[in-house]
Amino acid sequence: NMVLPKDVVLAAYSTSLSSPRPHSVPSPPDAWHANLENRGVVNFFLGCCTAASPCIPDAHFGVDIGPKTCKWFESSLEGHKTVIWNGPMGVFENEEFSHGTRAVATMLASMTTDHGAITVVAGGDSVAAAESFGLGNQMTHLSTGGGAALE
C-alpha cells in the first residue's frame, strides 16, 4: 500500500504512546517481489530486496516480506502485551506469497495463547488472513474496520 504523510504521523504518534523513549518507523530489512506481465499474470521470478539493494525494479511489485523481516517482527514484538495488526504482509491469498503473513499471524496467536497478550486484528484482509490460516479464534479481537479501528 502507498504510505501517505498522515500515516507516518499516526504511526509516530502511536509509537510515542507505547513508550517514553524515542521511536522510529523502520523499513523492513527484506521483501520479495515479482514481475507483473500480461495483464496481471504473476511470473514467479523472485528476487529479494535488502538494505544493499532497496529498490523494487520497474514492472515488479512487492508480494511478501522476507525471512529477515519475519525475524525482525518476532524480535521486535517479543514481550509486548498489546499488538494491533492492520494489513497483511503480502499477497497472502497466493500460497507462494503467504509466508510472511502466516508467520506474523502465527506469532500473534502465540503471543495471545501462550503469553496472554492482547492482539487486535484490524481490517478485512487481515481478518481474512488470520481466518484462512485457522488462527482467528486465537486472537483477542477481530475487526473488519481497518483504518476506522486505528483511528
XYZ file of C-alpha atoms in Angstrom:
151
model
C 0.000 0.000 0.000
C 1.030 3.575 -0.553
C 2.176 5.353 2.599
C 0.621 8.786 2.994
C 2.099 11.573 5.161
C -0.832 11.288 7.593
C 0.005 7.578 8.042
C 3.562 8.409 9.099
C 2.243 10.944 11.626
C -0.234 8.375 13.013
C 2.493 5.719 13.282
C 4.854 8.116 15.057
C 2.095 9.216 17.442
C 1.087 5.620 18.148
C 4.639 4.571 18.949
C 5.044 7.585 21.232
C 2.115 6.300 23.298
C 3.724 2.910 23.817
C 6.991 4.072 25.364
C 8.610 7.218 26.683
C 11.760 6.593 24.642
C 12.014 7.872 21.030
C 10.935 5.550 18.238
C 11.409 5.465 14.514
C 9.280 3.672 11.963
C 11.739 1.285 10.316
C 11.632 -0.136 6.828
C 11.574 -3.910 6.574
C 15.059 -5.373 6.020
C 13.959 -7.511 3.082
C 10.971 -8.231 0.859
C 10.063 -10.458 -2.038
C 8.977 -9.012 -5.355
C 7.641 -10.464 -8.583
C 7.314 -9.378 -12.188
C 3.850 -8.448 -13.391
C 3.281 -9.067 -17.084
C 0.447 -9.841 -19.467
C -2.448 -8.052 -17.728
C -1.963 -9.243 -14.193
C -0.371 -12.660 -14.680
C 2.277 -13.086 -11.990
C 5.515 -14.687 -13.144
C 7.285 -16.262 -10.191
C 10.714 -14.797 -10.834
C 11.528 -13.857 -7.273
C 14.282 -11.646 -6.011
C 14.896 -10.423 -2.500
C 15.225 -6.727 -1.660
C 17.712 -5.822 1.049
C 19.167 -2.646 2.516
C 22.017 -3.005 0.000
C 19.556 -3.298 -2.894
C 16.424 -1.477 -1.713
C 14.557 -0.747 -4.926
C 11.909 -2.955 -6.395
C 12.603 -2.924 -10.150
C 10.214 -1.395 -12.661
C 7.422 -3.781 -13.709
C 7.740 -5.579 -10.356
C 5.632 -5.252 -7.229
C 6.104 -6.232 -3.604
C 4.443 -9.548 -2.824
C 5.657 -10.568 0.656
C 8.035 -9.681 3.449
C 11.283 -11.605 3.502
C 12.707 -14.006 6.098
C 14.834 -11.314 7.780
C 11.737 -9.155 8.207
C 9.828 -12.091 9.745
C 12.636 -12.496 12.299
C 12.720 -8.723 12.855
C 8.979 -8.690 13.658
C 9.414 -11.626 16.030
C 12.233 -9.975 17.981
C 10.580 -6.529 17.916
C 7.280 -7.770 19.308
C 8.677 -10.172 21.886
C 7.391 -9.316 25.356
C 4.771 -6.810 24.197
C 1.419 -7.087 25.911
C -0.714 -5.374 23.223
C -0.354 -5.588 19.445
C -2.612 -4.094 16.768
C -2.140 -5.700 13.356
C -3.531 -3.829 10.357
C -2.814 -5.219 6.923
C -1.370 -8.464 5.576
C 2.363 -8.671 4.942
C 1.896 -9.601 1.298
C -0.375 -11.239 -1.235
C -1.403 -13.942 1.255
C -4.185 -15.247 -0.993
C -1.445 -16.772 -3.161
C 0.305 -19.617 -1.302
C 3.643 -18.638 -2.851
C 3.438 -15.221 -1.160
C 1.684 -16.125 2.103
C 4.741 -16.951 4.222
C 5.212 -13.524 5.830
C 1.543 -13.036 6.645
C 1.324 -16.589 8.024
C 4.442 -16.022 10.175
C 3.054 -12.805 11.689
C -0.395 -14.330 12.284
C 1.181 -17.393 13.939
C 3.368 -15.182 16.117
C 0.385 -13.070 17.249
C -1.674 -16.174 18.013
C 1.187 -17.498 20.139
C 1.517 -14.161 21.927
C -2.166 -14.402 22.851
C -2.458 -18.061 23.784
C 0.982 -18.594 25.345
C 1.714 -15.191 26.892
C -1.676 -13.546 27.477
C -1.063 -10.620 25.113
C -3.970 -8.629 23.705
C -3.936 -8.970 19.919
C -6.262 -6.881 17.776
C -6.525 -7.827 14.109
C -7.891 -4.808 12.241
C -9.071 -4.803 8.648
C -10.952 -7.198 6.436
C -7.852 -8.555 4.692
C -6.020 -9.125 7.983
C -9.044 -10.886 9.464
C -9.402 -12.987 6.299
C -5.719 -13.944 6.544
C -5.956 -14.948 10.210
C -9.102 -16.958 9.484
C -7.618 -18.631 6.394
C -4.690 -19.874 8.497
C -7.097 -21.176 11.166
C -5.816 -18.643 13.717
C -8.687 -16.168 14.024
C -10.067 -17.807 17.155
C -6.677 -17.402 18.864
C -6.682 -13.600 18.569
C -8.222 -11.352 21.211
C -10.303 -9.247 18.839
C -11.083 -9.268 15.106
C -12.372 -6.119 13.424
C -13.097 -5.763 9.729
C -12.800 -1.980 10.130
C -9.086 -1.458 9.430
C -8.474 2.273 9.181
C -11.503 3.000 11.330
C -10.183 0.705 14.065
C -6.859 2.540 14.050
C -8.472 5.956 14.240
